[in-house]
Coordinates of C-alpha atoms in Angstrom, one line a residue:
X1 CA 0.0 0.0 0.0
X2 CA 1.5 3.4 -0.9
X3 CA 1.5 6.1 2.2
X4 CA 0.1 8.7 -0.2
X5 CA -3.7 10.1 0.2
X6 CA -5.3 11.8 -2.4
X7 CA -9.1 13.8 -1.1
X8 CA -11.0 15.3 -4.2
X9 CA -13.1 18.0 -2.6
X10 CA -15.3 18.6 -5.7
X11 CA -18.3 17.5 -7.0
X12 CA -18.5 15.1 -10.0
X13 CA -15.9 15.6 -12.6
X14 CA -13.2 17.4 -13.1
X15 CA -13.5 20.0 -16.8
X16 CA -10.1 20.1 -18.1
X17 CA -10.2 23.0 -20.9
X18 CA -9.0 22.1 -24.7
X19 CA -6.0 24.5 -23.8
X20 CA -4.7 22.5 -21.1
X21 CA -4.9 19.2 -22.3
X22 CA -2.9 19.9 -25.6
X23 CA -0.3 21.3 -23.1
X24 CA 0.2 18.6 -21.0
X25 CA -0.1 16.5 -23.9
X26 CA 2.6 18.3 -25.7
X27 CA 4.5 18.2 -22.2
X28 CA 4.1 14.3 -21.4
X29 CA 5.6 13.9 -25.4
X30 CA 9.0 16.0 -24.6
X31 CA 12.3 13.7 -25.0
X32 CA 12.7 11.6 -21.2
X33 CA 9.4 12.5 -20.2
X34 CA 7.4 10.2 -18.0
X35 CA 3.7 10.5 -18.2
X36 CA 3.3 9.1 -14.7
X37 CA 4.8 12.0 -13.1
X38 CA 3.4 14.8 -16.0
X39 CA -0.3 13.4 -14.8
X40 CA 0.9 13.7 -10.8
X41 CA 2.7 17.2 -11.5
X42 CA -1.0 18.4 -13.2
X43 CA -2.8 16.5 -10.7
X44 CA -4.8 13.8 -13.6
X45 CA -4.7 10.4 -14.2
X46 CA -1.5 8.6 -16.3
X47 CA -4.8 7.5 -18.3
X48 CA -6.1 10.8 -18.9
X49 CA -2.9 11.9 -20.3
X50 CA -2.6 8.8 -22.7
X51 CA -6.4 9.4 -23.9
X52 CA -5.0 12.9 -25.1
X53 CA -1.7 11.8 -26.8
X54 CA -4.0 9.2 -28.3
X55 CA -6.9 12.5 -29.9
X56 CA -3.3 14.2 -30.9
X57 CA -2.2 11.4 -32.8
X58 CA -5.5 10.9 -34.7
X59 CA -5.5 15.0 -35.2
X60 CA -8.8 15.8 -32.6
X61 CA -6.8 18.0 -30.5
X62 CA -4.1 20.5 -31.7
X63 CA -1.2 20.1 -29.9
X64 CA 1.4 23.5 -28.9
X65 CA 4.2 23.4 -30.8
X66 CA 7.6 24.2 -29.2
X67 CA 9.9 26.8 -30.1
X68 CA 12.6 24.6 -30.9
X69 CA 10.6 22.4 -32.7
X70 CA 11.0 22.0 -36.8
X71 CA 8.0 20.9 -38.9
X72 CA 7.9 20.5 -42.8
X73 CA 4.8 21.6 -44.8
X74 CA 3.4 19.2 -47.7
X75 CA 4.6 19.0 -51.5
X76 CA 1.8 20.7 -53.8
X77 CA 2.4 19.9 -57.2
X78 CA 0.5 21.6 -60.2
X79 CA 0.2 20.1 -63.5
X80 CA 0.8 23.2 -64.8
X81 CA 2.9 26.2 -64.6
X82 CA 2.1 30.0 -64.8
X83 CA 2.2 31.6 -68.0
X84 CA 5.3 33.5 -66.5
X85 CA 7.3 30.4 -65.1
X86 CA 6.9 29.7 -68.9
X87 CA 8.7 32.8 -70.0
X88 CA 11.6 32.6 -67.2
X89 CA 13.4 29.8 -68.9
X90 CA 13.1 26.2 -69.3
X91 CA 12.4 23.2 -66.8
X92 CA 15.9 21.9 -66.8
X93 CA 17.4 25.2 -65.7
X94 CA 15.4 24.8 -62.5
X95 CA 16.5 24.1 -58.7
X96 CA 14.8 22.8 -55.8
X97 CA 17.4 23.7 -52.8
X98 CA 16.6 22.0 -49.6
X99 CA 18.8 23.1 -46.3
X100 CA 18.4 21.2 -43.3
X101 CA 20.3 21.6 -40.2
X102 CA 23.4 21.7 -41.6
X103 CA 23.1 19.2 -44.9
X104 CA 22.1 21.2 -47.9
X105 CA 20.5 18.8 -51.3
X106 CA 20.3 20.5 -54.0
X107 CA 17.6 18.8 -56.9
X108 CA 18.0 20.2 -60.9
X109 CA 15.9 19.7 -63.3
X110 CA 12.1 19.0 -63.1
X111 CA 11.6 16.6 -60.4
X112 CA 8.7 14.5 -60.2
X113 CA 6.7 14.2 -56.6
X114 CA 8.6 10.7 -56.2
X115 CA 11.8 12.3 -56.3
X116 CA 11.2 15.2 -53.9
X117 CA 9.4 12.6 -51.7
X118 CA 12.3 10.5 -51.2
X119 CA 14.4 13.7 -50.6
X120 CA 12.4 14.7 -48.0
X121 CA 12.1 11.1 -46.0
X122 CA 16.1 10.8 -46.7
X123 CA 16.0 14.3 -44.8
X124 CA 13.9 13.2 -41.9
X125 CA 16.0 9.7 -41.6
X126 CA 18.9 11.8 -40.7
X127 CA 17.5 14.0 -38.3
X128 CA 16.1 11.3 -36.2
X129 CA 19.7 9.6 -35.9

């Protein structure tokens, strides 16, 4: 039996606001985190915390993004090109130029989705190494 008491003073259930549970969320999801003591240091249940992880992952709940934190926005691809792109030059003279921390890929040409797709997984590979 653990020495510890907890007394919950109110009446029925506790309201946790939208807010709050994408923080602690986005809290209990930092590197080393433990979402046993996240829950006791906001005063929920372990459970509680894993329910809202779980509406993040699916995409029901927004969850804060840190400061340090890098995100990538999708590929749109047109099938075709403004009138001016036309006028600039041709395809082959173009450049897609991707920097990430430090490693710089550089794609000529016209790529196809495919090719900036794999450039783009290669990139995430080497950040989570």
């Amino acid at each position: 039996m653990s020495p510890r008491i907890e007394v919950f003073a109110g009446a029925g259930r506790k309201r946790w606001p939208d807010d709050l549970k994408a923080q602690i969320a986005a809290e209990s999801l930092e590197p080393g985190a433990v979402v046993t003591d996240v829950a006791r240091r906001h005063g929920c249940r372990p459970q509680q915390v894993h329910d809202w992880r779980r509406l993040a992952r699916l995409g029901q709940m927004v969850l804060p993004a840190s400061a340090d934190t890098l995100s990538f926005v999708p590929v749109v691809s047109e099938s075709a090109l403004p009138a001016a792109a036309n006028l600039s030059g041709s395809p082959e003279a173009a450049v897609v130029t991707v920097e990430f921390q430090g490693a710089r890929v550089e794609v000529r040409g016209a790529p196809g989705l495919a090719v900036l797709s794999d450039v783009f997984i290669a990139l995430r590979r080497t950040r989570s190494c």
